[in-house]
Coordinates of C-alpha atoms in Angstrom, one line a residue:
Chain G
T1 CA -4.7 5.5 5.2
Q2 CA -5.2 1.8 6.0
L3 CA -2.2 0.2 7.7
L4 CA -0.9 -3.3 7.4
E5 CA 1.6 -4.7 9.9
Q6 CA 3.8 -7.5 8.7
S7 CA 5.7 -9.8 11.0
P8 CA 8.4 -10.8 11.3
Q9 CA 10.4 -8.2 9.5
F10 CA 13.4 -10.5 9.0
L11 CA 13.5 -14.3 9.0
S12 CA 16.6 -16.5 8.5
I13 CA 16.0 -20.3 8.5
Q14 CA 17.6 -23.5 7.3
E15 CA 16.5 -25.4 4.2
G16 CA 13.7 -27.8 5.1
E17 CA 12.2 -25.7 7.9
N18 CA 8.6 -24.4 8.0
L19 CA 7.7 -20.8 8.5
T20 CA 4.7 -18.5 8.8
V21 CA 4.5 -14.8 7.9
Y22 CA 1.7 -12.6 9.3
C23 CA -0.1 -9.6 7.9
N24 CA -2.5 -7.8 10.3
S25 CA -4.6 -4.7 10.2
S26 CA -7.5 -3.1 12.1
S27 CA -9.1 -2.3 8.8
V28 CA -11.3 -4.5 6.6
F29 CA -10.0 -5.1 3.1
S30 CA -12.0 -6.1 0.0
S31 CA -9.1 -8.4 -0.9
L32 CA -5.6 -9.1 0.0
Q33 CA -2.6 -9.9 -2.2
W34 CA 0.8 -11.5 -1.5
Y35 CA 3.8 -10.6 -3.6
R36 CA 7.4 -11.8 -3.7
Q37 CA 10.3 -9.5 -4.6
E38 CA 13.8 -10.5 -5.6
P39 CA 16.8 -8.1 -5.5
G40 CA 16.8 -5.7 -8.5
E41 CA 13.3 -6.6 -9.6
G42 CA 9.7 -5.5 -9.0
P43 CA 7.3 -7.5 -6.8
V44 CA 5.6 -10.4 -8.5
L45 CA 2.1 -11.4 -7.5
L46 CA 1.7 -14.8 -5.8
V47 CA -1.9 -14.9 -4.9
T48 CA -5.1 -12.9 -4.2
V49 CA -7.5 -13.9 -1.5
V50 CA -11.0 -12.4 -1.5
T51 CA -13.3 -14.3 0.8
G52 CA -13.1 -14.3 4.6
G53 CA -11.6 -17.6 5.7
E54 CA -10.3 -18.4 2.3
V55 CA -7.3 -20.7 2.0
K56 CA -5.3 -21.0 -1.2
K57 CA -2.3 -23.3 -1.9
L58 CA 0.5 -22.7 -4.3
K59 CA 2.8 -25.7 -4.2
R60 CA 4.5 -25.5 -0.7
L61 CA 2.9 -22.1 0.0
T62 CA -0.4 -21.8 1.9
F63 CA -2.2 -18.5 2.1
Q64 CA -5.1 -17.8 4.5
F65 CA -7.4 -14.8 4.7
G66 CA -8.9 -14.1 8.1
D67 CA -12.6 -14.5 8.7
A68 CA -13.0 -10.8 9.2
R69 CA -10.8 -9.9 6.2
K70 CA -8.5 -7.9 8.4
D71 CA -5.5 -10.3 8.5
S72 CA -3.7 -12.9 6.5
S73 CA -0.9 -15.4 6.8
L74 CA 1.5 -17.1 4.5
H75 CA 2.9 -20.5 5.5
I76 CA 5.8 -22.1 3.6
T77 CA 6.4 -25.8 4.1
A78 CA 9.9 -27.3 3.8
A79 CA 11.5 -24.0 2.7
Q80 CA 14.1 -24.0 -0.1
P81 CA 16.9 -21.5 -0.9
G82 CA 14.8 -20.5 -4.0
D83 CA 12.2 -19.2 -1.6
T84 CA 14.6 -16.4 -0.5
G85 CA 13.2 -13.0 -1.1
L86 CA 11.1 -10.1 0.2
Y87 CA 7.4 -11.1 0.9
L88 CA 4.9 -8.3 0.8
C89 CA 1.2 -8.3 1.6
A90 CA -1.1 -5.7 0.1
G91 CA -4.7 -4.9 1.1
R92 CA -7.1 -3.5 -1.4
W93 CA -9.7 -0.9 -0.4
G94 CA -11.9 1.5 -2.2
G95 CA -14.7 0.6 -4.7
G96 CA -15.0 0.1 -8.4
S97 CA -12.1 1.3 -10.5
N98 CA -11.0 3.9 -8.0
Y99 CA -9.2 1.6 -5.6
K100 CA -5.9 1.6 -3.8
L101 CA -3.5 -1.0 -2.5
T102 CA -1.7 -0.5 0.8
F103 CA 1.4 -2.5 1.3
G104 CA 2.9 -3.9 4.5
K105 CA 6.6 -3.2 5.0
G106 CA 7.6 -6.8 4.0
T107 CA 9.3 -9.8 5.5
L108 CA 12.8 -10.5 4.3
L109 CA 13.2 -14.3 4.2
T110 CA 16.6 -16.0 3.8
V111 CA 16.7 -19.7 3.4
N112 CA 20.1 -21.1 4.0
P113 CA 21.2 -24.4 2.3
Chain S
D1 CA 2.9 -11.9 -20.5
V2 CA 2.1 -8.4 -19.2
K3 CA 5.0 -6.1 -19.5
V4 CA 5.6 -2.9 -17.5
T5 CA 8.6 -1.1 -18.7
Q6 CA 10.3 1.7 -16.8
S7 CA 12.6 3.8 -19.0
S8 CA 15.7 3.8 -16.7
R9 CA 17.0 1.3 -14.2
Y10 CA 19.4 3.9 -12.6
L11 CA 19.3 7.7 -12.6
V12 CA 21.5 10.3 -11.0
K13 CA 20.3 13.8 -10.8
R14 CA 21.3 17.0 -9.1
T15 CA 19.2 18.9 -6.5
G16 CA 16.8 21.2 -8.1
E17 CA 16.6 19.4 -11.4
K18 CA 13.3 18.5 -13.0
V19 CA 13.1 14.7 -13.3
F20 CA 10.8 12.6 -15.5
L21 CA 10.3 8.9 -14.8
E22 CA 8.5 7.1 -17.6
C23 CA 6.4 3.9 -17.4
V24 CA 4.7 2.0 -20.2
Q25 CA 2.4 -1.0 -20.0
D26 CA 1.3 -3.2 -22.9
M27 CA -1.9 -4.8 -21.5
D28 CA -4.4 -2.0 -21.9
H29 CA -4.8 -1.6 -18.1
E30 CA -6.9 1.3 -16.9
N31 CA -5.2 1.5 -13.5
M32 CA -1.6 2.6 -13.1
F33 CA 0.3 3.4 -10.0
W34 CA 3.6 4.9 -8.8
Y35 CA 5.2 3.8 -5.6
R36 CA 8.5 4.5 -3.9
Q37 CA 10.3 1.8 -1.9
D38 CA 12.6 2.7 1.0
P39 CA 14.3 0.4 3.5
G40 CA 12.2 0.1 6.6
L41 CA 9.3 2.0 5.1
G42 CA 8.1 -0.5 2.5
L43 CA 6.2 0.6 -0.6
R44 CA 4.4 3.9 -0.4
L45 CA 1.8 5.1 -2.9
I46 CA 2.7 8.4 -4.6
Y47 CA 0.0 8.8 -7.2
F48 CA -2.4 6.6 -9.2
S49 CA -4.6 6.9 -12.2
Y50 CA -7.6 4.9 -13.2
D51 CA -8.1 6.5 -16.6
V52 CA -6.5 8.7 -19.2
K53 CA -6.0 12.2 -17.9
M54 CA -7.3 11.1 -14.5
K55 CA -5.0 11.2 -11.4
E56 CA -5.4 10.7 -7.7
K57 CA -3.0 11.5 -4.9
G58 CA -1.7 8.6 -3.0
D59 CA -0.2 8.7 0.5
I60 CA 2.9 10.8 -0.2
P61 CA 2.2 13.1 -3.2
E62 CA 4.2 16.1 -2.0
G63 CA 7.0 17.0 -4.4
Y64 CA 5.6 14.9 -7.2
S65 CA 3.2 15.3 -10.1
V66 CA 2.0 12.8 -12.7
S67 CA 0.9 12.8 -16.3
R68 CA -1.4 10.3 -18.1
E69 CA -1.9 11.5 -21.6
K70 CA -2.2 8.0 -23.1
K71 CA -3.6 4.9 -21.6
E72 CA -0.4 3.0 -21.8
R73 CA 1.9 5.6 -20.3
F74 CA 2.1 7.0 -16.8
S75 CA 4.8 9.5 -16.0
L76 CA 6.1 10.6 -12.6
I77 CA 7.6 14.1 -12.4
L78 CA 9.8 15.5 -9.7
E79 CA 9.4 19.2 -10.3
S80 CA 12.6 20.1 -8.3
A81 CA 14.4 17.1 -7.1
S82 CA 15.6 17.0 -3.5
T83 CA 18.0 14.6 -1.7
N84 CA 15.1 13.1 0.3
Q85 CA 13.6 11.9 -3.0
T86 CA 16.5 9.4 -3.5
S87 CA 14.7 6.1 -3.6
M88 CA 13.6 3.1 -5.7
Y89 CA 10.6 4.1 -7.8
L90 CA 8.2 1.3 -8.9
C91 CA 5.5 1.6 -11.5
A92 CA 2.6 -0.8 -11.6
S93 CA -0.5 -1.4 -13.6
G94 CA -3.6 -3.5 -13.5
S95 CA -5.9 -4.9 -10.7
A96 CA -3.4 -7.6 -9.7
L97 CA -0.5 -5.3 -9.9
H98 CA 2.2 -6.0 -12.5
F99 CA 5.3 -4.1 -11.6
G100 CA 8.2 -2.8 -13.6
N101 CA 11.7 -3.5 -12.4
G102 CA 12.1 -0.1 -10.8
T103 CA 14.2 3.0 -11.3
R104 CA 16.8 3.7 -8.6
L105 CA 17.0 7.4 -8.4
T106 CA 19.9 9.2 -6.6
V107 CA 19.6 12.9 -6.1
T108 CA 22.9 14.5 -5.1

């Protein structure tokens, strides 16, 4: 089983602050996804990164895939209360249609007004 | 929009009961997955299927089985429910996973 370590596990910040969440593994993944989950709902996909070194931006969120495709980061600029939620990274491994996704344990972010 | 529908949001069952959790997706996805989510443990893969009548064990298949008779439907079965199977169960489909809203199962 491939393992993904997410840090920090909990993060409580004030509105307007910046933050970074990390996702690390000793394994190489073919791609990595970030999800956000709100209470009572299933996770929702934010982004997929595929190429080593890739950077993707989604408004105030910046996602980076490590050069070796073993780690990733999510940076939020000027966080807002609406960003509150559980952020999950998931690494994809296995080929063709027979693939699996391994999830990190998540980072619970609270943005206080 | 892709829709993944789980039949129940909340379920309470007794120890030893046989439990069926149903999941239906409307996007003709080949791949479907069952995860359970527990505090401090994250999402753990129970079973997955990449085609009708195909199934593969995930990381924690013990105590569970699955059925994929039709492409759109993937069922998770607890043959004899136990209290340690109390959890949030999440179904997903597709390559970029689309999740249902989960079934919170309590086994008493």
